[in-house]
Coordinates of N, CA, C and O in Angstrom, one line a residue:
X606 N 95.1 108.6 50.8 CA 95.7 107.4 51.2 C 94.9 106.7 52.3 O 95.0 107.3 53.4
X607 N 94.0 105.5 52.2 CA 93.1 105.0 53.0 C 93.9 104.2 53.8 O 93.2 103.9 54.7
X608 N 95.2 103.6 54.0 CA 95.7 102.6 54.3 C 95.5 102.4 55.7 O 95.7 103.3 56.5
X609 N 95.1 100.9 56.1 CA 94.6 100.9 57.5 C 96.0 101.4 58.4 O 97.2 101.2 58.1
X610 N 95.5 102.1 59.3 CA 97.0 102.6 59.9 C 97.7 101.8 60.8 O 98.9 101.9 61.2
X611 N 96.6 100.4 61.1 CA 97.1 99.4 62.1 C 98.1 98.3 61.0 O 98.4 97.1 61.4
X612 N 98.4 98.9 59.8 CA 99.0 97.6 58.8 C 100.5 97.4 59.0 O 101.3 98.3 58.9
X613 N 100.8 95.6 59.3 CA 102.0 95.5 58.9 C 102.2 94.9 57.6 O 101.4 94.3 56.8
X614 N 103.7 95.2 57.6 CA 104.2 94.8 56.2 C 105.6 94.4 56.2 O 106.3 95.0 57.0
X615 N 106.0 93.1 55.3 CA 106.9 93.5 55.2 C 107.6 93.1 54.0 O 107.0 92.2 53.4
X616 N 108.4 93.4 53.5 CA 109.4 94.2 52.3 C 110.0 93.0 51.9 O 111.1 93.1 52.3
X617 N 109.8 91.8 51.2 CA 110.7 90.9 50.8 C 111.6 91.2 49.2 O 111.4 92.0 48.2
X618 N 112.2 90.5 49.6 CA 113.4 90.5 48.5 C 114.5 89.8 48.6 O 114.8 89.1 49.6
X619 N 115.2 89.8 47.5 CA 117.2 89.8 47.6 C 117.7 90.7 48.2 O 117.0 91.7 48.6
X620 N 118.8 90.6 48.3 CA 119.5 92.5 48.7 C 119.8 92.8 47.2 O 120.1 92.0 46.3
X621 N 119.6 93.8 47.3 CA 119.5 94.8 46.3 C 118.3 95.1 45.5 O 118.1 96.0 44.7
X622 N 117.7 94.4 45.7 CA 116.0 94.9 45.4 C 115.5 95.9 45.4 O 114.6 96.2 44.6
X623 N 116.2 96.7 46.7 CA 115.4 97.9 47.1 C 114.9 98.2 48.3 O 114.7 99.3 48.8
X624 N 114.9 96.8 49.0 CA 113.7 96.8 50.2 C 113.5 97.8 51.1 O 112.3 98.2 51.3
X625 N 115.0 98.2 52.0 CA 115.6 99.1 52.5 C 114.6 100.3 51.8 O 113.4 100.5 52.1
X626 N 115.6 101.2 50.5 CA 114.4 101.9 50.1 C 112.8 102.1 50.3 O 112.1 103.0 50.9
X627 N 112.5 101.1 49.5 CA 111.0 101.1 49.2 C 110.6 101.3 51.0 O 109.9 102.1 51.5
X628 N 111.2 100.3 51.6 CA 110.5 100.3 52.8 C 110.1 101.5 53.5 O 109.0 102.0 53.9
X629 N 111.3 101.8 53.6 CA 111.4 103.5 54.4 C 110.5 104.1 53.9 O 109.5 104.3 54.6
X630 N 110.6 104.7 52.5 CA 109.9 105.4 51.6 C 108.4 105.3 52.1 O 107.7 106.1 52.8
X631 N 108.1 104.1 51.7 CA 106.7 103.4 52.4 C 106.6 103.9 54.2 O 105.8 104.9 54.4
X632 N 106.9 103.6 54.8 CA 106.7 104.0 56.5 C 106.7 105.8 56.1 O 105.8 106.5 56.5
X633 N 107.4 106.2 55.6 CA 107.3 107.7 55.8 C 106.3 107.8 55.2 O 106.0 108.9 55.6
X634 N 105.0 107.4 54.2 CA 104.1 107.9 53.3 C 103.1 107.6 54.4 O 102.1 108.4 54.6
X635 N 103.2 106.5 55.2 CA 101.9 105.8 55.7 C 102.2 106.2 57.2 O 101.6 105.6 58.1
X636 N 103.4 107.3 57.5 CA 103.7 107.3 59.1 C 103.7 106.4 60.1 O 103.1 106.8 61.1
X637 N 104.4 104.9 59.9 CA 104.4 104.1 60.5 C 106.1 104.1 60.5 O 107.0 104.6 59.7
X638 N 106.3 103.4 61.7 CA 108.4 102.5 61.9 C 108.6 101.8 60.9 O 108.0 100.9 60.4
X639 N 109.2 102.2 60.7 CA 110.6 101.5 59.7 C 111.9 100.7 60.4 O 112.7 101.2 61.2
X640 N 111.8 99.3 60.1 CA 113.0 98.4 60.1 C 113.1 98.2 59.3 O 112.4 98.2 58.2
X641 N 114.5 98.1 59.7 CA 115.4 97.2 58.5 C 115.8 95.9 59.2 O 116.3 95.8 60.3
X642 N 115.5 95.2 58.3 CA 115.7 93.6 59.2 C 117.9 92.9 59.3 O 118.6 92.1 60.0
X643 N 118.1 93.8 58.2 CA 119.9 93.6 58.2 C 120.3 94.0 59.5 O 121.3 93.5 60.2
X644 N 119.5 95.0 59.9 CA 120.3 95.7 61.5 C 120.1 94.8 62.5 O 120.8 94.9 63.5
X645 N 119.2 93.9 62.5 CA 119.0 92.6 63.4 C 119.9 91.8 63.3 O 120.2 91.2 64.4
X646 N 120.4 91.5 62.4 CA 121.6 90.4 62.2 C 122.6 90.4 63.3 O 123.3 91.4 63.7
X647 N 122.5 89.0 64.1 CA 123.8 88.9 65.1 C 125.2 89.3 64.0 O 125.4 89.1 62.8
X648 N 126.1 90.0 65.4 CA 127.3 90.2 64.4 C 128.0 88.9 63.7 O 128.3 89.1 62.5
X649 N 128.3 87.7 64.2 CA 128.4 86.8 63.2 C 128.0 87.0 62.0 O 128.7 87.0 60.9
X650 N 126.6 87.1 62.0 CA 126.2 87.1 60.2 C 126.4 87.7 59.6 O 126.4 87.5 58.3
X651 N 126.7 89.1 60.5 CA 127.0 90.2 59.3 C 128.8 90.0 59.2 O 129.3 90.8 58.3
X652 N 129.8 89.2 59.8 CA 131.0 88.9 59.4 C 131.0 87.9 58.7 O 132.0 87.6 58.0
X653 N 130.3 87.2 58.9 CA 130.3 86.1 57.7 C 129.7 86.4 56.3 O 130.1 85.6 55.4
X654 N 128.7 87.7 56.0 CA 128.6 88.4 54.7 C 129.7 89.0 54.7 O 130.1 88.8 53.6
X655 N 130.2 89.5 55.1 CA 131.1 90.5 54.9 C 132.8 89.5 54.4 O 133.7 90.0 53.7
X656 N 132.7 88.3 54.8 CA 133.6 87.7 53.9 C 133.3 87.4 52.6 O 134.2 86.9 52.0
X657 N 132.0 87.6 52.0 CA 131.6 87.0 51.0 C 130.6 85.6 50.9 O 130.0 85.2 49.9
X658 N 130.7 84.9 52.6 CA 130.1 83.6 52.7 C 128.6 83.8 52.7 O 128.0 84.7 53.2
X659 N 128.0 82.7 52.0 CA 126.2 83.1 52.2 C 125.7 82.2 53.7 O 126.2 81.2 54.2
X660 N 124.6 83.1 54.1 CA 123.8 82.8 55.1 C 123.4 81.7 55.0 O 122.9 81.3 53.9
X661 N 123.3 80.6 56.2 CA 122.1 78.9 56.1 C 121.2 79.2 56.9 O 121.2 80.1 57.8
X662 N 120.2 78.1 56.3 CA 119.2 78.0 57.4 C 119.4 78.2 59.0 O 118.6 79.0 59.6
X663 N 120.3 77.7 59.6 CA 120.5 77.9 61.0 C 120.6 79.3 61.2 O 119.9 80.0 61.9
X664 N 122.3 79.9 60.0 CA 122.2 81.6 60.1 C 121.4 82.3 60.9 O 121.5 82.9 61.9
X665 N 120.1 82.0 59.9 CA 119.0 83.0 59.7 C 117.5 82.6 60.6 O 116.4 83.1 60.4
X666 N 117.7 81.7 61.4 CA 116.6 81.1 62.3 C 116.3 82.1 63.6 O 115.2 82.3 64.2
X667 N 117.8 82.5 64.0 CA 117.2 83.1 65.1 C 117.0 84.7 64.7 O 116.5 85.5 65.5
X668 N 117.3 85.0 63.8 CA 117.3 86.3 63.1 C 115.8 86.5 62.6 O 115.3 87.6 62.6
X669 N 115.3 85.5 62.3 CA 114.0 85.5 61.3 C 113.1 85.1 62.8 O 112.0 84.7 62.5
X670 N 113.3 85.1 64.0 CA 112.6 85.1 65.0 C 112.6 86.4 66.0 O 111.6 86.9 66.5
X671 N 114.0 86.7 66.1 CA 113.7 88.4 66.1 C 113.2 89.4 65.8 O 112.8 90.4 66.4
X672 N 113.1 89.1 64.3 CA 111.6 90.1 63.7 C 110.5 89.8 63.7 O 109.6 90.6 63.4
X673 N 110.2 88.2 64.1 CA 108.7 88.1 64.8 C 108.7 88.8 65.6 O 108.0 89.8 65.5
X674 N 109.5 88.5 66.7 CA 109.2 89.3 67.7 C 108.7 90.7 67.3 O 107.6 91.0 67.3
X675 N 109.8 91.5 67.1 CA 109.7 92.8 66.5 C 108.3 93.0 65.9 O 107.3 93.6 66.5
X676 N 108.3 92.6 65.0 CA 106.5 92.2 64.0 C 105.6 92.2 65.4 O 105.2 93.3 65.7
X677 N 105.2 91.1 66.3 CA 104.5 91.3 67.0 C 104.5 92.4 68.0 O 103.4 92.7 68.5
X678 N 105.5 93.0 68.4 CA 105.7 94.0 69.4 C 104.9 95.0 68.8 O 103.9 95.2 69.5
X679 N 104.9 96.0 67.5 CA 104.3 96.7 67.1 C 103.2 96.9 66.3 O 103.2 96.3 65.3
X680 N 101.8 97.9 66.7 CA 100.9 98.0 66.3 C 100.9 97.9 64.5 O 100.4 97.1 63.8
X681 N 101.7 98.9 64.3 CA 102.1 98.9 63.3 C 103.3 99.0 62.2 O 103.6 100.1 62.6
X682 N 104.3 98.7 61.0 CA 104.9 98.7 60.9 C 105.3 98.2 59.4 O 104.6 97.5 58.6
X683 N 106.7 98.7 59.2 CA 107.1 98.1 57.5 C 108.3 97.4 58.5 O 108.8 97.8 59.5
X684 N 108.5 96.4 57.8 CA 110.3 95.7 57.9 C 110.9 95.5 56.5 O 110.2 95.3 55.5
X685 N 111.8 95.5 56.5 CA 112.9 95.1 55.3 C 113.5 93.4 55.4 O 114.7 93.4 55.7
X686 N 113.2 92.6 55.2 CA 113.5 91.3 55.2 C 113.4 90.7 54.0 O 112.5 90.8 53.2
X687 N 114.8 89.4 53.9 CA 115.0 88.8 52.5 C 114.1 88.0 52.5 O 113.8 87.9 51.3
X688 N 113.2 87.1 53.3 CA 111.8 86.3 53.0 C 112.6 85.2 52.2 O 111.6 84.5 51.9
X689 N 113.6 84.6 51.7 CA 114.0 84.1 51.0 C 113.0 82.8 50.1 O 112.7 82.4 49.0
X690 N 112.6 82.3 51.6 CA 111.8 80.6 51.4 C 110.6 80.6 51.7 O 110.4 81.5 52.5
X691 N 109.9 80.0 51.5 CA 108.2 79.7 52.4 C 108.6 79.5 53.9 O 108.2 80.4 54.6
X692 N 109.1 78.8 54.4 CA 109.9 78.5 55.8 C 110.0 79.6 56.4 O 109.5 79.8 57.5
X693 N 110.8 80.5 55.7 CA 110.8 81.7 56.0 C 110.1 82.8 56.5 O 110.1 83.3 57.6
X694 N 109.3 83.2 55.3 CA 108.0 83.9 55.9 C 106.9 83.2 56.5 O 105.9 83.8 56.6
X695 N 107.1 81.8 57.1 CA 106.1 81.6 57.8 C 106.6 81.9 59.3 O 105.8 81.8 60.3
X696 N 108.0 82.1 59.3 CA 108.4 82.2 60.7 C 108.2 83.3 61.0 O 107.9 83.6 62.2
X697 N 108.2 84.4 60.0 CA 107.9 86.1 60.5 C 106.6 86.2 60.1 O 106.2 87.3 59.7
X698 N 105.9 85.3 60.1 CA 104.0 85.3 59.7 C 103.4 84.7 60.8 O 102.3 85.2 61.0
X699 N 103.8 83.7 61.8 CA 103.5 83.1 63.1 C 103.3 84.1 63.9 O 104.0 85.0 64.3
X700 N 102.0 83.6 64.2 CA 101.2 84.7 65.6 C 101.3 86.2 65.3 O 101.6 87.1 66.0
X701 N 100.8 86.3 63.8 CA 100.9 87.3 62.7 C 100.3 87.7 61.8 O 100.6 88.6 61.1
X702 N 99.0 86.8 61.7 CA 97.6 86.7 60.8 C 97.8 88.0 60.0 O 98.7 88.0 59.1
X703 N 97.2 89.1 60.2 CA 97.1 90.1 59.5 C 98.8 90.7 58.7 O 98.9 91.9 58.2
X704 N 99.9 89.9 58.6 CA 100.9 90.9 58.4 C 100.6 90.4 56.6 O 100.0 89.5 56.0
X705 N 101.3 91.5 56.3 CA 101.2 91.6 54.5 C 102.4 91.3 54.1 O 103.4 91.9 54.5
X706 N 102.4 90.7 53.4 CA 103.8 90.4 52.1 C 103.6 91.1 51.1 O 102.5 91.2 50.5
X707 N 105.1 91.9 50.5 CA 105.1 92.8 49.5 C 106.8 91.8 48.6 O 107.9 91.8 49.2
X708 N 106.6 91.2 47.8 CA 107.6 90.9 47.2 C 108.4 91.8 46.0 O 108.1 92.2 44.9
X709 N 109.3 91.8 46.5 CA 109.9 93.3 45.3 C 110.7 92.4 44.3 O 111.5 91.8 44.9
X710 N 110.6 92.2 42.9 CA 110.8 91.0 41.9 C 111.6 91.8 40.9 O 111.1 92.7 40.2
X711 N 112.5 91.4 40.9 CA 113.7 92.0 40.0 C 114.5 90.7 38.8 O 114.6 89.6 39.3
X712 N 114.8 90.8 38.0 CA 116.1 89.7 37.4 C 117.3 90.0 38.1 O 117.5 91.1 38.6
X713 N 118.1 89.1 38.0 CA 119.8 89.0 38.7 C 120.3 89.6 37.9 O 121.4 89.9 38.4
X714 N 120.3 90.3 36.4 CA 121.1 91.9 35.6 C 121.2 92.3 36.6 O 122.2 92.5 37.3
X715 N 119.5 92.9 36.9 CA 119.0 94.3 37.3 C 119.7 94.8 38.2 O 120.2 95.9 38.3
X716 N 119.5 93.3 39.2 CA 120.1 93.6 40.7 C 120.9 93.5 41.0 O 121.1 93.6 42.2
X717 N 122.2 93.0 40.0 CA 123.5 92.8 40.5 C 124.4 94.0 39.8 O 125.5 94.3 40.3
X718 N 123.9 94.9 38.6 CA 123.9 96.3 38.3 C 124.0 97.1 39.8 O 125.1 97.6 40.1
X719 N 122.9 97.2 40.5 CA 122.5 97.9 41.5 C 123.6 97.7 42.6 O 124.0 98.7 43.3
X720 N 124.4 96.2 42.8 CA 124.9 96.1 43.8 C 126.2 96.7 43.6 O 127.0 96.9 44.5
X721 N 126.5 97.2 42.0 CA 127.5 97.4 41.7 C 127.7 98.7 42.3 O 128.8 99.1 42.6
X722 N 126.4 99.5 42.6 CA 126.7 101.2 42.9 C 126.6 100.9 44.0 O 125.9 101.9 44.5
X723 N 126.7 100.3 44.8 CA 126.5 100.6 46.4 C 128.0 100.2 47.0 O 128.8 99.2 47.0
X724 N 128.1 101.5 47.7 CA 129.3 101.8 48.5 C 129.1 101.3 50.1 O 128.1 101.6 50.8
X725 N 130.3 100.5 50.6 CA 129.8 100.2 52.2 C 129.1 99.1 52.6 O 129.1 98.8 53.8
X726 N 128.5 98.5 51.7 CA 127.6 97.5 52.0 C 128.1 96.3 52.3 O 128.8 95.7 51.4
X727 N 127.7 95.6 53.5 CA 128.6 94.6 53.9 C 128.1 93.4 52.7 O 129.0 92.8 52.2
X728 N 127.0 93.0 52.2 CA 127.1 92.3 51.1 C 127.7 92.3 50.4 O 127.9 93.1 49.5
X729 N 128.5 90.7 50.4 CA 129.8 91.6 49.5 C 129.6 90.4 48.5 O 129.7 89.2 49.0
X730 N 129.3 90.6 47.0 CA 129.7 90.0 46.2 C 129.0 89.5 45.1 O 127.8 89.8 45.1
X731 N 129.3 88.9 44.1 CA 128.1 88.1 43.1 C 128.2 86.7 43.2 O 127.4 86.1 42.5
X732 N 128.9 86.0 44.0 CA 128.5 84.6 44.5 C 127.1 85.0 45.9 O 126.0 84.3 45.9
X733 N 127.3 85.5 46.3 CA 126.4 86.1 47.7 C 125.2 85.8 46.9 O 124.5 84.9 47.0
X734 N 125.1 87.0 45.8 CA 123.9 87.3 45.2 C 123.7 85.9 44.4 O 122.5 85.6 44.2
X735 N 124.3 85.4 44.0 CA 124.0 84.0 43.3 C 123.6 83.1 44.1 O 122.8 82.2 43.7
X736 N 124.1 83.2 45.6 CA 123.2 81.9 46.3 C 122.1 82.8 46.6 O 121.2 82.0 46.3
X737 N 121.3 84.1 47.2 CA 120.5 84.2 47.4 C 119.1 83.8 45.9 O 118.0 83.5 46.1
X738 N 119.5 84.0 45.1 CA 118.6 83.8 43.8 C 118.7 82.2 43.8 O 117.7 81.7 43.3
X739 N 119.6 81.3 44.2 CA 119.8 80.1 44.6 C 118.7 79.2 45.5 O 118.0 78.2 45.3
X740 N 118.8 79.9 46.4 CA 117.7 79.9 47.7 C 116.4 80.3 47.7 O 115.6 79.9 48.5
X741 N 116.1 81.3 46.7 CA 115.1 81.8 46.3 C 113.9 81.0 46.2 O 113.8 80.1 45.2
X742 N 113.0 81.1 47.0 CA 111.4 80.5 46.0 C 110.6 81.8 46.3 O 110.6 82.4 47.4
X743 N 110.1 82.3 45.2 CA 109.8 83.2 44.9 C 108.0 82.9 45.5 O 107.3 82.0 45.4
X744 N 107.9 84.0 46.1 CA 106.3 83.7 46.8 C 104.5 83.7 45.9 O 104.4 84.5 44.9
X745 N 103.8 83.2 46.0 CA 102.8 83.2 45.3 C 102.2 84.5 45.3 O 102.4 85.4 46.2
X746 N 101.4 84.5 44.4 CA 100.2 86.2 44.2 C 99.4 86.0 45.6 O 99.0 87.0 46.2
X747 N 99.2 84.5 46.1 CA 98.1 84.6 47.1 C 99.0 84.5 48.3 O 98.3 84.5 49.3
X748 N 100.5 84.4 48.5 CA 101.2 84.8 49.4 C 101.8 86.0 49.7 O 102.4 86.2 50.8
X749 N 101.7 86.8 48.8 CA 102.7 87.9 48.9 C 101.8 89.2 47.2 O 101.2 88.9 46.2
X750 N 102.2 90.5 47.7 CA 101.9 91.2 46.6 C 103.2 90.8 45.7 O 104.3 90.4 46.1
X751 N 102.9 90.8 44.5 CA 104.6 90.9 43.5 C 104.7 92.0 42.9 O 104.1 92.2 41.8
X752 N 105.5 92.7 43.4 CA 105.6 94.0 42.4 C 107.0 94.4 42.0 O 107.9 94.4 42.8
X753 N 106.9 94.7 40.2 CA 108.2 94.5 39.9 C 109.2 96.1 40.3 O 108.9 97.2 40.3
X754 N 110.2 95.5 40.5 CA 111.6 96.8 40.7 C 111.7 97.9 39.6 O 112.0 99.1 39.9
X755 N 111.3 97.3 38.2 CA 112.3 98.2 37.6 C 111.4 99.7 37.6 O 112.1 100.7 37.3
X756 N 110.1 100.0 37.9 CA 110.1 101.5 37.8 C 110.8 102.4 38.7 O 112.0 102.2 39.0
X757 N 110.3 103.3 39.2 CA 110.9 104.6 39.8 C 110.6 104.3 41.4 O 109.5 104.0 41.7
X758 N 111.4 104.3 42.4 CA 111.0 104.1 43.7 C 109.6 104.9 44.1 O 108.6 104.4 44.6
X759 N 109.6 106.1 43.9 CA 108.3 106.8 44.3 C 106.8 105.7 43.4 O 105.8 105.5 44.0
X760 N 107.1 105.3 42.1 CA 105.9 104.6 41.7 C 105.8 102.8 42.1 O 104.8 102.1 41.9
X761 N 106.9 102.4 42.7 CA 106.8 101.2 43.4 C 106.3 101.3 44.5 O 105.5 100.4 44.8
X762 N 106.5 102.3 45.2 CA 105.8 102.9 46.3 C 104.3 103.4 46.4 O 103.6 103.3 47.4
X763 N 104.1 104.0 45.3 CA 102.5 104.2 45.1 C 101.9 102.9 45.0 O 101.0 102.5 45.7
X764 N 102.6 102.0 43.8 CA 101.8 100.4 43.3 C 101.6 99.7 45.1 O 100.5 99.2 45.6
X765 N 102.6 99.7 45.7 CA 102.2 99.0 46.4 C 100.9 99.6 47.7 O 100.2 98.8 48.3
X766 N 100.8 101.2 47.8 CA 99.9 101.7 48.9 C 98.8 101.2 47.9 O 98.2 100.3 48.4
X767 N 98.2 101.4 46.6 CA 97.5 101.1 45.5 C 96.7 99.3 46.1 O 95.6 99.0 46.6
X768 N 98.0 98.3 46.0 CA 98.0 97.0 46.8 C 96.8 96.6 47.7 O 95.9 95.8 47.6
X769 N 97.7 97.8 48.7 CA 97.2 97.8 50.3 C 95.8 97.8 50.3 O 95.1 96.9 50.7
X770 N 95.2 99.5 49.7 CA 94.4 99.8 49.5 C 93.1 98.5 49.1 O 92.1 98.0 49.7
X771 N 93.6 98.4 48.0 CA 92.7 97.5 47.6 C 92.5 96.2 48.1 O 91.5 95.6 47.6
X772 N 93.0 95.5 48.7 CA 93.4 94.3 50.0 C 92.4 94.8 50.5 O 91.4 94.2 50.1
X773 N 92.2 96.0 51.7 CA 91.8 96.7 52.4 C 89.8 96.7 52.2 O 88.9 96.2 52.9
X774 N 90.1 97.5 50.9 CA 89.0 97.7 50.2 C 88.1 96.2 50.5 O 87.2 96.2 51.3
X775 N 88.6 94.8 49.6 CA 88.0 93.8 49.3 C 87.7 93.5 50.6 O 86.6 93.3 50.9
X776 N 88.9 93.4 51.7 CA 88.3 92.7 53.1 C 87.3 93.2 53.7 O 86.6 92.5 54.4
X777 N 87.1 94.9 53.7 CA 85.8 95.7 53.9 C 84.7 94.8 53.6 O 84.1 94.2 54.4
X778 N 84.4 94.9 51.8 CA 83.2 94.3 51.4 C 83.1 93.3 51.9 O 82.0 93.2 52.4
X779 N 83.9 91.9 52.0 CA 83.5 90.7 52.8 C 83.2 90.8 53.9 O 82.3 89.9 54.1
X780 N 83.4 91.5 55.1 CA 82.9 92.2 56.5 C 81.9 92.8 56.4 O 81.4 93.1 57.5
X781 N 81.3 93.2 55.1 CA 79.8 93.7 55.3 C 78.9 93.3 54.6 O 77.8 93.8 54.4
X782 N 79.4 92.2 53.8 CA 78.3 91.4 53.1 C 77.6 90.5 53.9 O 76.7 89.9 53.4

């Protein structure tokens, strides 16, 4: 596992993607912190998911600035964040050059199956998940890795160190050519 050890990352998705998972999974392989970007949510937001209401732009502005922050604070790191819009990840990409986008790409079956087995989760619903797929612009290959959900968490997890690696790799050879 070559992965630069100074690498950030972070975990885009819907909820139910995985991110959470994969993320963690990912920080334990590469021994780096693990956030989860939901635990940042002022409580408002998390009572206003928890009625069923979806997040706005305003919601999510100062939220999506605390994990800059966060992002910048540490050498290195994975976060768990929905990245929803381009707007978005440019706010958790400011004063952030090197951070990596990993987009975890599922259909609304897959992932509204998935929401069905989760117990506790303040996300509550299939309108929720319908405005996030709503809100969605899904990021380019040259903004983000895209890697799809449906295999096995441990092999989503290799694809993306696989990713890293090879990112890694190519920016090498450009630095010593």
């Amino acid at each position: 596992m070559d992965v630069n050890p100074a690498m950030k990352v972070v975990i885009l998705g819907v909820s139910g993607s995985g991110k959470s998972l994969i993320g963690s999974q990912l920080a334990n392989q590469l021994n780096v912190p693990f956030f989860d970007g939901d635990d940042f949510h002022p409580p408002a937001n998390v009572e206003k998911m928890r009625q069923g209401q979806p997040l706005n732009d305003e919601d999510r502005e100062g939220w999506l600035l605390k994990l800059n922050t966060l992002i910048q604070e540490h050498k290195a790191l994975i976060v768990a964040c929905s990245g929803l819009t381009p707007a978005y990840r440019a706010t958790l990409k400011k004063g952030n050059d090197a951070l990596r986008l990993v987009y975890l790409k599922g259909d609304f079956d897959l992932i509204w199956r998935r929401h069905q087995q989760r117990d506790g989760h303040y996300f509550n619903g299939k309108s929720m998940l319908n405005s996030q797929f709503e809100t969605l612009v899904e990021p380019t290959n040259e903004e983000a890795y895209i890697v799809s959900i449906e295999p096995e968490p441990n092999a989503i997890v290799n694809n993306i160190i696989r990713l890293l690696n090879d990112h890694n790799d190519k920016h090498m050879r450009g630095l010593d050519a």
